[in-house]
Coordinates of N, CA and C in Angstrom, one line a residue:
M540 N -20.0 13.0 -0.3 CA -19.0 13.5 0.8 C -18.9 15.1 0.5
A541 N -19.1 15.9 1.6 CA -18.9 17.2 1.4 C -17.5 17.7 1.1
K542 N -17.6 18.7 0.2 CA -16.2 19.1 -0.4 C -15.5 19.9 0.7
D543 N -14.2 19.5 0.8 CA -13.3 20.2 1.8 C -12.8 21.5 1.2
P544 N -13.1 22.7 1.8 CA -12.7 23.9 1.2 C -11.3 24.2 1.3
W545 N -10.6 23.4 2.2 CA -9.1 23.6 2.5 C -8.2 22.7 1.5
H546 N -8.9 21.8 0.8 CA -8.2 20.9 -0.1 C -7.8 21.5 -1.3
Y547 N -6.6 21.4 -1.8 CA -6.0 21.9 -2.9 C -6.1 20.9 -4.0
P548 N -6.9 20.8 -5.1 CA -7.2 19.7 -6.0 C -6.0 19.7 -7.0
Q549 N -5.6 18.5 -7.2 CA -4.4 18.2 -8.0 C -4.9 17.0 -9.0
T550 N -6.0 17.3 -9.6 CA -6.7 16.4 -10.5 C -5.9 16.1 -11.8
A551 N -5.1 17.2 -12.4 CA -4.3 17.0 -13.6 C -3.1 16.1 -13.2
L552 N -2.7 16.2 -12.0 CA -1.5 15.2 -11.7 C -2.0 13.9 -11.4
A553 N -3.1 13.7 -10.7 CA -3.6 12.3 -10.6 C -4.0 11.7 -12.1
D554 N -4.5 12.4 -13.0 CA -4.8 11.8 -14.4 C -3.5 11.5 -15.0
Q555 N -2.5 12.4 -14.8 CA -1.1 12.0 -15.4 C -0.6 10.6 -14.9
Y556 N -0.7 10.3 -13.5 CA -0.1 9.3 -13.1 C -0.9 7.9 -13.6
L557 N -2.3 8.0 -13.6 CA -3.2 7.1 -14.3 C -2.8 6.8 -15.6
K558 N -2.5 7.9 -16.4 CA -2.2 7.6 -17.9 C -1.1 6.9 -17.9
T559 N 0.0 7.3 -17.2 CA 1.3 6.8 -17.1 C 1.2 5.2 -16.9
L560 N 0.4 4.7 -16.0 CA 0.1 3.4 -15.7 C -0.7 2.7 -16.7
A561 N -1.7 3.3 -17.3 CA -2.6 2.9 -18.4 C -1.8 2.4 -19.6
I562 N -0.9 3.3 -20.1 CA -0.2 3.1 -21.3 C 1.0 2.1 -21.1
G563 N 1.1 1.5 -19.9 CA 2.2 0.6 -19.6 C 3.6 1.0 -19.6
L564 N 3.7 2.2 -19.4 CA 5.2 2.9 -19.4 C 5.8 2.4 -18.2
S565 N 4.9 2.3 -17.1 CA 5.4 1.5 -15.8 C 4.2 0.8 -15.1
K566 N 4.6 -0.2 -14.5 CA 3.3 -0.9 -13.8 C 3.2 -0.5 -12.4
S567 N 4.1 0.3 -11.9 CA 4.1 0.7 -10.5 C 4.9 2.0 -10.5
L568 N 4.6 2.8 -9.6 CA 5.2 4.0 -9.2 C 5.6 4.4 -7.7
V569 N 6.7 5.0 -7.6 CA 6.9 5.4 -6.1 C 7.0 6.9 -6.1
L570 N 6.1 7.5 -5.2 CA 6.1 9.1 -5.1 C 7.0 9.3 -3.8
F571 N 8.2 10.3 -3.8 CA 8.8 10.4 -2.8 C 8.6 11.9 -2.5
A572 N 8.6 12.1 -1.1 CA 8.5 13.5 -0.5 C 8.6 13.4 0.9
Q573 N 9.1 14.5 1.6 CA 9.3 14.4 2.9 C 7.9 14.5 3.6
R574 N 7.8 14.1 4.8 CA 6.4 14.2 5.6 C 5.9 15.7 5.5
R575 N 4.5 15.7 5.6 CA 3.9 16.8 5.7 C 3.9 17.6 4.3
M576 N 4.1 16.9 3.1 CA 4.2 17.7 1.8 C 2.9 17.4 1.0
G577 N 1.8 16.7 1.6 CA 0.7 16.6 0.9 C 0.3 15.1 0.1
K578 N 1.1 14.4 0.3 CA 1.2 12.9 -0.4 C -0.2 12.3 0.0
T579 N -0.4 12.1 1.3 CA -1.6 11.4 1.7 C -2.9 12.0 1.2
E580 N -2.9 13.4 1.3 CA -4.1 14.0 1.0 C -4.4 13.8 -0.5
F581 N -3.3 13.8 -1.3 CA -3.2 13.7 -2.8 C -3.8 12.3 -3.0
L582 N -3.4 11.4 -2.4 CA -3.8 9.9 -2.7 C -5.3 9.8 -2.4
R583 N -5.7 10.3 -1.3 CA -7.0 10.0 -0.8 C -8.1 11.0 -1.5
K584 N -7.7 12.3 -1.8 CA -8.8 13.1 -2.1 C -8.5 13.4 -3.7
D585 N -7.5 13.0 -4.5 CA -7.3 13.3 -5.8 C -7.3 12.0 -6.5
L586 N -6.4 11.1 -6.2 CA -5.9 9.9 -6.8 C -7.0 8.9 -6.8
L587 N -7.5 8.5 -5.6 CA -8.5 7.6 -5.4 C -9.8 7.8 -6.0
P588 N -10.3 9.2 -6.1 CA -11.6 9.4 -6.9 C -11.3 9.4 -8.4
A589 N -10.1 9.8 -8.8 CA -9.9 9.7 -10.2 C -9.8 8.3 -10.7
A590 N -9.3 7.4 -10.0 CA -9.1 6.0 -10.3 C -10.5 5.2 -10.3
E591 N -11.3 5.7 -9.3 CA -12.5 5.1 -9.3 C -13.6 5.7 -10.3
K592 N -13.3 6.8 -10.8 CA -14.0 7.4 -11.9 C -13.6 6.7 -13.2
A593 N -12.3 6.3 -13.3 CA -11.8 5.7 -14.4 C -12.1 4.1 -14.4
G594 N -12.8 3.6 -13.4 CA -13.3 2.2 -13.3 C -12.3 1.4 -12.6
Y595 N -11.4 1.6 -12.0 CA -10.4 1.0 -11.1 C -11.1 0.4 -9.7
I596 N -10.9 -0.9 -9.5 CA -11.1 -1.2 -8.0 C -9.9 -0.7 -7.2
T597 N -10.2 0.1 -6.2 CA -9.1 0.7 -5.6 C -8.9 0.2 -4.1
I598 N -7.6 0.2 -3.8 CA -7.2 -0.4 -2.4 C -6.1 0.7 -1.9
Y599 N -6.7 1.1 -0.8 CA -5.7 2.3 -0.2 C -5.4 1.8 1.2
V600 N -4.0 1.9 1.7 CA -3.6 1.5 2.9 C -2.6 2.6 3.3
S601 N -2.7 2.9 4.5 CA -1.6 3.9 5.1 C -1.0 3.0 6.1
L602 N 0.4 2.8 5.8 CA 1.1 1.8 6.8 C 1.7 2.7 8.0
W603 N 1.6 3.9 7.8 CA 2.1 4.9 8.8 C 1.0 4.8 9.9
E604 N -0.2 4.8 9.8 CA -1.3 4.7 10.7 C -1.8 3.4 11.3
S605 N -0.8 2.3 10.8 CA -1.3 1.0 11.0 C -0.6 0.4 12.3
G606 N 0.0 1.2 13.0 CA 0.5 0.7 14.4 C 1.8 -0.3 14.1
E607 N 1.6 -1.3 15.1 CA 2.7 -2.4 15.0 C 2.4 -3.5 14.1
D608 N 1.3 -3.6 13.4 CA 1.0 -4.6 12.6 C 0.7 -4.2 11.1
P609 N 1.4 -3.6 10.4 CA 1.3 -3.1 9.1 C 1.0 -4.3 8.2
K610 N 1.6 -5.5 8.4 CA 1.5 -6.5 7.6 C -0.2 -7.0 7.4
S611 N -0.6 -7.2 8.5 CA -2.2 -7.6 8.7 C -3.0 -6.4 8.2
V612 N -2.8 -5.2 8.2 CA -3.6 -4.2 7.7 C -3.6 -4.3 6.2
L613 N -2.4 -4.4 5.6 CA -2.2 -4.5 4.3 C -3.0 -5.7 3.6
L614 N -2.9 -6.9 4.2 CA -3.3 -8.2 3.7 C -4.9 -7.9 4.0
D615 N -5.5 -7.4 5.0 CA -6.9 -7.3 5.2 C -7.5 -6.3 4.1
A616 N -6.8 -5.3 3.7 CA -7.3 -4.5 2.8 C -7.3 -5.2 1.4
I617 N -6.4 -5.9 1.1 CA -6.3 -6.7 -0.2 C -7.5 -7.7 -0.2
R618 N -7.8 -8.4 1.0 CA -8.7 -9.4 1.0 C -10.2 -8.8 0.8
K619 N -10.4 -7.7 1.4 CA -11.6 -7.0 1.3 C -12.0 -6.5 -0.3
A620 N -10.9 -6.2 -0.9 CA -11.2 -5.9 -2.2 C -11.4 -7.2 -3.2
A621 N -10.7 -8.2 -2.8 CA -10.7 -9.4 -3.5 C -12.1 -10.1 -3.2
E622 N -12.4 -10.1 -1.9 CA -13.6 -11.1 -1.6 C -14.9 -10.2 -1.2
G623 N -14.7 -8.9 -0.9 CA -15.9 -8.1 -0.6 C -16.1 -8.2 0.9
E624 N -16.8 -7.0 1.5 CA -17.1 -7.0 2.8 C -18.1 -8.1 3.1
G625 N -18.1 -8.7 4.3 CA -19.1 -9.6 4.7 C -18.4 -10.9 4.8
V626 N -17.2 -11.2 4.0 CA -16.7 -12.5 4.1 C -15.8 -12.6 5.4
I627 N -16.0 -13.8 5.9 CA -15.3 -14.0 7.2 C -13.9 -14.1 6.9
P628 N -13.0 -13.2 7.5 CA -11.6 -13.5 7.1 C -10.9 -14.4 7.8
G629 N -10.4 -15.6 7.0 CA -9.5 -16.6 7.6 C -8.2 -16.1 8.4
I630 N -7.7 -14.9 7.7 CA -6.5 -14.5 8.3 C -6.7 -14.1 9.8
W631 N -7.9 -13.5 10.2 CA -8.1 -13.2 11.6 C -8.1 -14.5 12.6
R632 N -8.8 -15.5 11.9 CA -8.9 -16.8 12.6 C -7.4 -17.2 13.0
R633 N -6.6 -17.1 11.9 CA -5.2 -17.7 12.1 C -4.5 -16.9 13.2
L634 N -4.8 -15.6 13.3 CA -4.1 -14.7 14.0 C -4.6 -14.9 15.5
G635 N -5.8 -15.3 15.6 CA -6.5 -15.5 16.9 C -7.2 -14.2 17.2
W636 N -7.8 -13.4 16.3 CA -8.5 -12.3 16.5 C -9.8 -12.6 15.8
P637 N -11.0 -12.6 16.6 CA -11.1 -12.6 18.1 C -11.3 -14.0 18.4
G638 N -11.0 -14.4 19.6 CA -11.4 -15.7 20.3 C -10.7 -17.0 20.0
S639 N -9.8 -16.9 19.1 CA -9.0 -18.1 18.8 C -8.0 -18.5 19.9
K640 N -7.8 -19.6 20.2 CA -6.8 -20.0 21.2 C -5.4 -20.4 20.4
G641 N -4.6 -19.6 20.3 CA -3.4 -19.8 19.6 C -2.5 -20.6 20.4
V642 N -1.5 -21.2 19.9 CA -0.4 -22.0 20.6 C 0.6 -20.9 21.2
R643 N 0.8 -20.8 22.5 CA 1.9 -20.0 23.0 C 2.9 -20.7 23.7
A644 N 4.0 -20.1 23.7 CA 5.2 -20.7 24.3 C 5.1 -20.4 26.0
H645 N 5.2 -21.5 26.7 CA 5.4 -21.5 28.0 C 6.8 -21.9 28.5
A646 N 7.1 -22.3 29.7 CA 8.3 -22.7 30.2 C 8.6 -24.1 29.5
G647 N 9.7 -24.2 28.9 CA 10.1 -25.5 28.5 C 10.3 -25.5 26.9
T648 N 11.1 -26.5 26.3 CA 11.3 -26.4 24.8 C 10.1 -26.7 24.2
I649 N 9.4 -27.7 24.5 CA 8.1 -28.2 23.9 C 7.1 -27.0 23.6
G650 N 6.9 -26.2 24.6 CA 5.8 -25.1 24.4 C 6.5 -24.0 23.3
A651 N 7.7 -23.7 23.4 CA 8.4 -22.8 22.5 C 8.4 -23.4 21.0
Q652 N 8.8 -24.7 21.0 CA 8.8 -25.2 19.5 C 7.4 -25.3 19.0
A653 N 6.4 -25.7 19.7 CA 5.0 -25.5 19.1 C 4.6 -24.1 18.7
S654 N 4.9 -23.1 19.5 CA 4.7 -21.8 19.3 C 5.3 -21.4 18.0
W655 N 6.8 -21.8 17.8 CA 7.4 -21.3 16.5 C 6.9 -22.0 15.2
E656 N 6.4 -23.3 15.5 CA 5.9 -24.0 14.4 C 4.5 -23.4 13.9
Q657 N 3.8 -23.0 15.0 CA 2.5 -22.5 14.6 C 2.7 -21.1 14.0
G658 N 3.7 -20.4 14.4 CA 4.0 -19.0 13.7 C 4.4 -19.1 12.3
T659 N 5.3 -20.2 12.0 CA 5.7 -20.4 10.8 C 4.7 -20.9 9.7
A660 N 3.7 -21.8 10.2 CA 2.6 -22.3 9.5 C 1.7 -21.0 9.1
E661 N 1.4 -20.2 10.1 CA 0.5 -18.9 9.9 C 1.1 -18.0 8.8
A662 N 2.4 -17.8 9.0 CA 3.1 -17.0 7.9 C 3.0 -17.5 6.5
S663 N 3.2 -18.8 6.4 CA 3.0 -19.5 4.9 C 1.5 -19.4 4.5
D664 N 0.6 -19.6 5.5 CA -0.8 -19.5 5.0 C -1.2 -18.1 4.6
R665 N -0.6 -17.1 5.1 CA -0.9 -15.7 4.9 C -0.3 -15.4 3.4
M666 N 0.7 -15.8 3.1 CA 1.3 -15.6 1.8 C 0.5 -16.4 0.7
L667 N 0.0 -17.6 1.2 CA -0.7 -18.2 0.2 C -2.1 -17.5 -0.1
D668 N -2.8 -17.1 1.1 CA -3.8 -16.1 0.9 C -3.6 -14.9 0.1
L669 N -2.4 -14.3 0.2 CA -2.2 -13.0 -0.6 C -2.1 -13.5 -2.1
R670 N -1.5 -14.6 -2.4 CA -1.6 -15.1 -3.8 C -2.9 -15.2 -4.2
Q671 N -3.7 -15.9 -3.5 CA -5.2 -16.3 -4.0 C -6.0 -15.0 -4.1
W672 N -5.9 -14.0 -3.3 CA -6.5 -12.7 -3.4 C -6.1 -12.0 -4.6
M673 N -4.9 -11.8 -4.9 CA -4.3 -11.3 -6.1 C -4.8 -11.9 -7.4
N674 N -4.8 -13.3 -7.4 CA -5.3 -14.0 -8.6 C -6.8 -13.6 -8.8
T675 N -7.5 -13.5 -7.6 CA -9.0 -13.1 -7.6 C -9.2 -11.8 -8.2
L676 N -8.4 -10.8 -7.8 CA -8.4 -9.5 -8.3 C -8.0 -9.4 -9.8
A677 N -7.2 -10.3 -10.1 CA -6.7 -10.2 -11.7 C -7.8 -10.7 -12.5
Q678 N -8.7 -11.6 -12.2 CA -9.7 -12.1 -12.9 C -10.8 -11.3 -13.0
K679 N -11.0 -10.2 -12.2 CA -12.1 -9.3 -12.4 C -12.0 -8.5 -13.6
K680 N -13.2 -8.0 -13.9 CA -13.4 -7.2 -15.3 C -12.7 -5.9 -15.2
N681 N -12.6 -5.3 -14.0 CA -12.1 -4.0 -13.8 C -10.7 -4.2 -13.4
H682 N -9.8 -3.2 -13.8 CA -8.3 -3.2 -13.4 C -8.4 -2.7 -11.7
T683 N -7.3 -3.1 -11.1 CA -7.1 -2.7 -9.7 C -5.9 -1.7 -9.5
L684 N -6.2 -0.8 -8.6 CA -5.1 0.1 -8.3 C -4.7 0.0 -6.9
L685 N -3.6 -0.4 -6.5 CA -3.1 -0.6 -5.0 C -2.4 0.7 -4.6
L686 N -2.8 1.3 -3.7 CA -2.2 2.5 -3.1 C -1.6 2.0 -1.8
V687 N -0.4 2.3 -1.6 CA 0.3 2.0 -0.3 C 1.1 3.1 0.1
D688 N 0.6 3.8 1.3 CA 1.2 5.1 1.8 C 2.2 4.7 2.8
E689 N 3.4 5.4 2.6 CA 4.6 5.2 3.6 C 5.1 3.7 3.4
I690 N 5.4 3.2 2.2 CA 5.9 1.9 1.9 C 7.1 1.5 2.7
Q691 N 7.9 2.4 3.1 CA 9.2 2.2 3.7 C 8.8 1.5 5.1
T692 N 7.7 1.6 5.6 CA 7.4 0.9 6.8 C 7.7 -0.5 6.8
L693 N 7.8 -1.1 5.5 CA 7.8 -2.7 5.3 C 9.5 -2.9 5.0
A694 N 10.4 -1.9 5.4 CA 11.7 -2.0 5.0 C 12.5 -3.1 5.9
D695 N 11.8 -3.5 6.9 CA 12.6 -4.4 7.7 C 12.5 -5.7 7.2
E696 N 13.7 -6.2 6.7 CA 13.7 -7.7 5.9 C 13.4 -8.8 6.7
K697 N 13.7 -8.7 8.1 CA 13.4 -9.9 8.9 C 11.9 -10.0 9.1
R698 N 11.3 -8.8 9.4 CA 9.8 -8.9 9.8 C 8.8 -9.1 8.4
Y699 N 9.2 -8.2 7.4 CA 8.4 -8.2 6.3 C 9.0 -8.7 5.0
G700 N 10.2 -9.3 4.9 CA 10.7 -9.7 3.7 C 9.9 -10.6 3.0
A701 N 9.3 -11.6 3.6 CA 8.5 -12.6 2.9 C 7.2 -11.9 2.2
L702 N 6.7 -11.1 2.9 CA 5.4 -10.3 2.4 C 5.7 -9.5 1.3
V703 N 6.9 -8.9 1.4 CA 7.3 -8.0 0.1 C 7.7 -8.8 -1.0
A704 N 8.3 -9.8 -0.8 CA 8.6 -10.7 -1.7 C 7.2 -11.4 -2.5
A705 N 6.4 -11.7 -1.7 CA 5.1 -12.2 -2.3 C 4.4 -11.3 -2.9
L706 N 4.3 -10.1 -2.4 CA 3.7 -9.0 -3.2 C 4.4 -8.5 -4.4
R707 N 5.6 -8.6 -4.6 CA 6.5 -8.4 -5.8 C 6.0 -9.6 -6.7
S708 N 6.0 -10.7 -6.2 CA 5.7 -11.8 -7.3 C 4.3 -11.8 -7.9
A709 N 3.4 -11.3 -7.0 CA 2.0 -11.2 -7.5 C 1.8 -10.1 -8.4
L710 N 2.4 -8.9 -8.2 CA 2.5 -7.7 -9.0 C 3.1 -8.0 -10.4
D711 N 4.2 -8.7 -10.2 CA 4.9 -9.1 -11.5 C 3.9 -9.9 -12.4
K712 N 3.4 -10.9 -11.8 CA 2.5 -11.9 -12.5 C 1.3 -11.1 -13.0
H713 N 0.5 -10.3 -12.4 CA -0.7 -9.7 -12.7 C -0.5 -8.2 -13.0
G714 N 0.8 -7.8 -13.4 CA 1.1 -6.4 -13.7 C 0.1 -5.7 -14.8
D715 N -0.4 -6.5 -15.7 CA -1.3 -5.9 -16.7 C -2.6 -5.6 -16.1
Q716 N -3.0 -6.2 -15.2 CA -4.3 -6.1 -14.5 C -4.3 -5.3 -13.1
I717 N -3.2 -5.4 -12.3 CA -3.2 -4.8 -11.1 C -2.0 -3.9 -11.1
K718 N -2.3 -2.4 -10.9 CA -1.2 -1.6 -10.9 C -1.1 -1.1 -9.5
A719 N 0.1 -0.5 -9.2 CA 0.4 0.0 -7.8 C 1.2 1.3 -7.7
I720 N 0.8 2.2 -6.8 CA 1.5 3.4 -6.5 C 1.7 3.5 -5.0
F721 N 3.1 3.5 -4.6 CA 3.6 3.6 -3.4 C 4.1 5.0 -3.1
T722 N 3.9 5.4 -1.8 CA 4.6 6.6 -1.4 C 5.6 6.5 -0.3
G723 N 6.6 7.3 -0.3 CA 7.5 7.2 0.9 C 8.0 8.5 1.2
S724 N 8.4 8.6 2.5 CA 9.0 9.8 3.1 C 10.5 9.7 3.6
S725 N 11.0 8.5 3.5 CA 12.3 8.1 3.9 C 13.1 7.7 2.7
S726 N 14.0 8.6 2.4 CA 15.0 8.2 1.4 C 15.8 7.0 1.4
E727 N 16.1 6.8 2.9 CA 17.0 5.5 3.2 C 16.1 4.4 3.0
G728 N 14.7 4.3 3.6 CA 14.0 3.3 3.5 C 13.7 2.9 2.1
L729 N 13.3 3.9 1.3 CA 13.1 3.6 -0.2 C 14.4 3.1 -0.9
R730 N 15.5 3.5 -0.5 CA 16.8 3.1 -1.1 C 16.8 1.5 -0.8
W731 N 16.6 1.2 0.5 CA 16.7 -0.1 1.0 C 15.7 -1.1 0.0
M732 N 14.5 -0.6 -0.1 CA 13.4 -1.4 -0.7 C 13.6 -1.5 -2.2
F733 N 14.0 -0.5 -2.9 CA 13.9 -0.3 -4.4 C 15.4 -0.4 -4.9
Q734 N 16.4 -0.2 -4.3 CA 17.6 -0.2 -4.9 C 18.8 -1.1 -4.4
K735 N 18.6 -1.8 -3.2 CA 19.3 -3.0 -2.8 C 19.1 -4.0 -3.5
K736 N 20.2 -4.6 -4.2 CA 20.0 -5.7 -5.2 C 19.5 -7.0 -4.5
K737 N 19.6 -7.3 -3.2 CA 19.0 -8.4 -2.6 C 17.5 -8.2 -2.3
A738 N 17.1 -6.9 -2.3 CA 15.8 -6.6 -1.9 C 14.7 -7.1 -2.8
P739 N 13.4 -7.7 -2.3 CA 12.4 -8.2 -3.2 C 11.9 -7.1 -4.2
F740 N 11.9 -5.9 -3.8 CA 11.5 -4.8 -4.7 C 12.5 -4.2 -5.6
F741 N 13.7 -4.7 -5.7 CA 14.9 -4.2 -6.4 C 14.5 -3.8 -7.8
Q742 N 14.7 -2.6 -8.1 CA 14.3 -2.0 -9.6 C 13.0 -2.4 -10.1
F743 N 11.9 -2.4 -9.1 CA 10.6 -2.8 -9.4 C 9.7 -1.6 -9.8
S744 N 9.9 -0.4 -9.3 CA 9.2 0.7 -9.4 C 9.8 1.8 -9.9
H745 N 9.4 2.6 -10.7 CA 9.9 4.0 -11.3 C 9.7 5.0 -10.2
Q746 N 10.9 5.4 -9.6 CA 10.7 6.4 -8.4 C 10.7 7.8 -9.0
I747 N 9.7 8.8 -8.5 CA 9.7 10.1 -9.0 C 9.4 10.9 -7.8
P748 N 9.9 12.0 -7.7 CA 9.7 13.1 -6.8 C 8.3 13.6 -6.8
F749 N 7.7 13.5 -5.6 CA 6.3 14.2 -5.8 C 6.4 15.7 -5.8
P750 N 5.6 16.4 -6.6 CA 6.0 17.8 -7.0 C 5.6 18.7 -5.7
Q751 N 6.5 19.6 -5.5 CA 6.2 20.6 -4.4 C 5.2 21.5 -4.9
L752 N 4.3 21.9 -3.8 CA 3.2 22.9 -4.1 C 3.8 24.3 -4.3
G753 N 3.2 25.0 -5.2 CA 3.7 26.3 -5.7 C 2.8 27.5 -5.3
P754 N 2.9 28.4 -5.9 CA 2.2 29.7 -5.8 C 0.6 29.5 -5.8
E755 N 0.3 28.6 -6.6 CA -1.3 28.4 -6.8 C -1.9 27.8 -5.5
F756 N -1.1 27.1 -4.8 CA -1.6 26.4 -3.6 C -1.8 27.6 -2.6
V757 N -0.7 28.5 -2.4 CA -0.8 29.5 -1.5 C -2.1 30.5 -1.9
Q758 N -2.2 30.7 -3.3 CA -3.5 31.4 -3.4 C -4.8 30.7 -3.1
H759 N -4.8 29.5 -3.2 CA -6.1 28.6 -3.0 C -6.3 28.7 -1.4
M760 N -5.2 28.6 -0.6 CA -5.4 28.8 0.8 C -5.6 30.0 1.2
L761 N -5.3 31.2 0.6 CA -5.7 32.5 1.0 C -7.2 32.6 0.7
R762 N -7.6 32.3 -0.5 CA -9.1 32.3 -0.8 C -9.8 31.4 0.2
A763 N -9.4 30.3 0.5 CA -10.1 29.5 1.5 C -10.3 30.3 2.8
F764 N -9.2 30.8 3.2 CA -9.2 31.6 4.6 C -10.1 32.8 4.5
A765 N -10.1 33.4 3.5 CA -11.0 34.7 3.2 C -12.5 34.2 3.3
N766 N -12.9 33.1 2.5 CA -14.1 32.6 2.6 C -14.7 32.1 3.9

């Protein structure tokens, strides 16, 4: 990959986070900063390469970019890491993508009931898949680092509560082998996810502010512009 002349490298910060996870001080971290503060670029261009160099199996998901279905995007990324590319994803078959004829509700109680039961069964199957994939990752020789950008996208309890609970359970179970770093740009969303007592992620991660860029960043950008 060609080096991006505009990227301001923060390799020391990436190494610091990896060391924090490695020594067991915390099994997961939450990095908070407002949008457009460099979190995503840091994850993709600093933390991911550093983790891969350290031997981690890496999973990166941006929930901000995943449209209306962040649940499936997250699950598919975990599946790919656990099973590898080329494996036919059962999750897509259950969702009906592509070509599956799922049960849909038409007029009448029978159709609506059938659709509801199908949806309930699919949700249960997907959480079972998640547990199986996390078990597979935990059995691998290398540690896994899960990076989820804009985690507060899953703050809707009705839509994503079961997914977050299943993810919390799997990370608790395999915390020595699977580490996680989340980012968020909504203080309210993060408060709901990690500080609300009834939330699945309650007091799960150590939340730290993502450092603001200082004068060194300005000098780097000036040099890049001059070049």
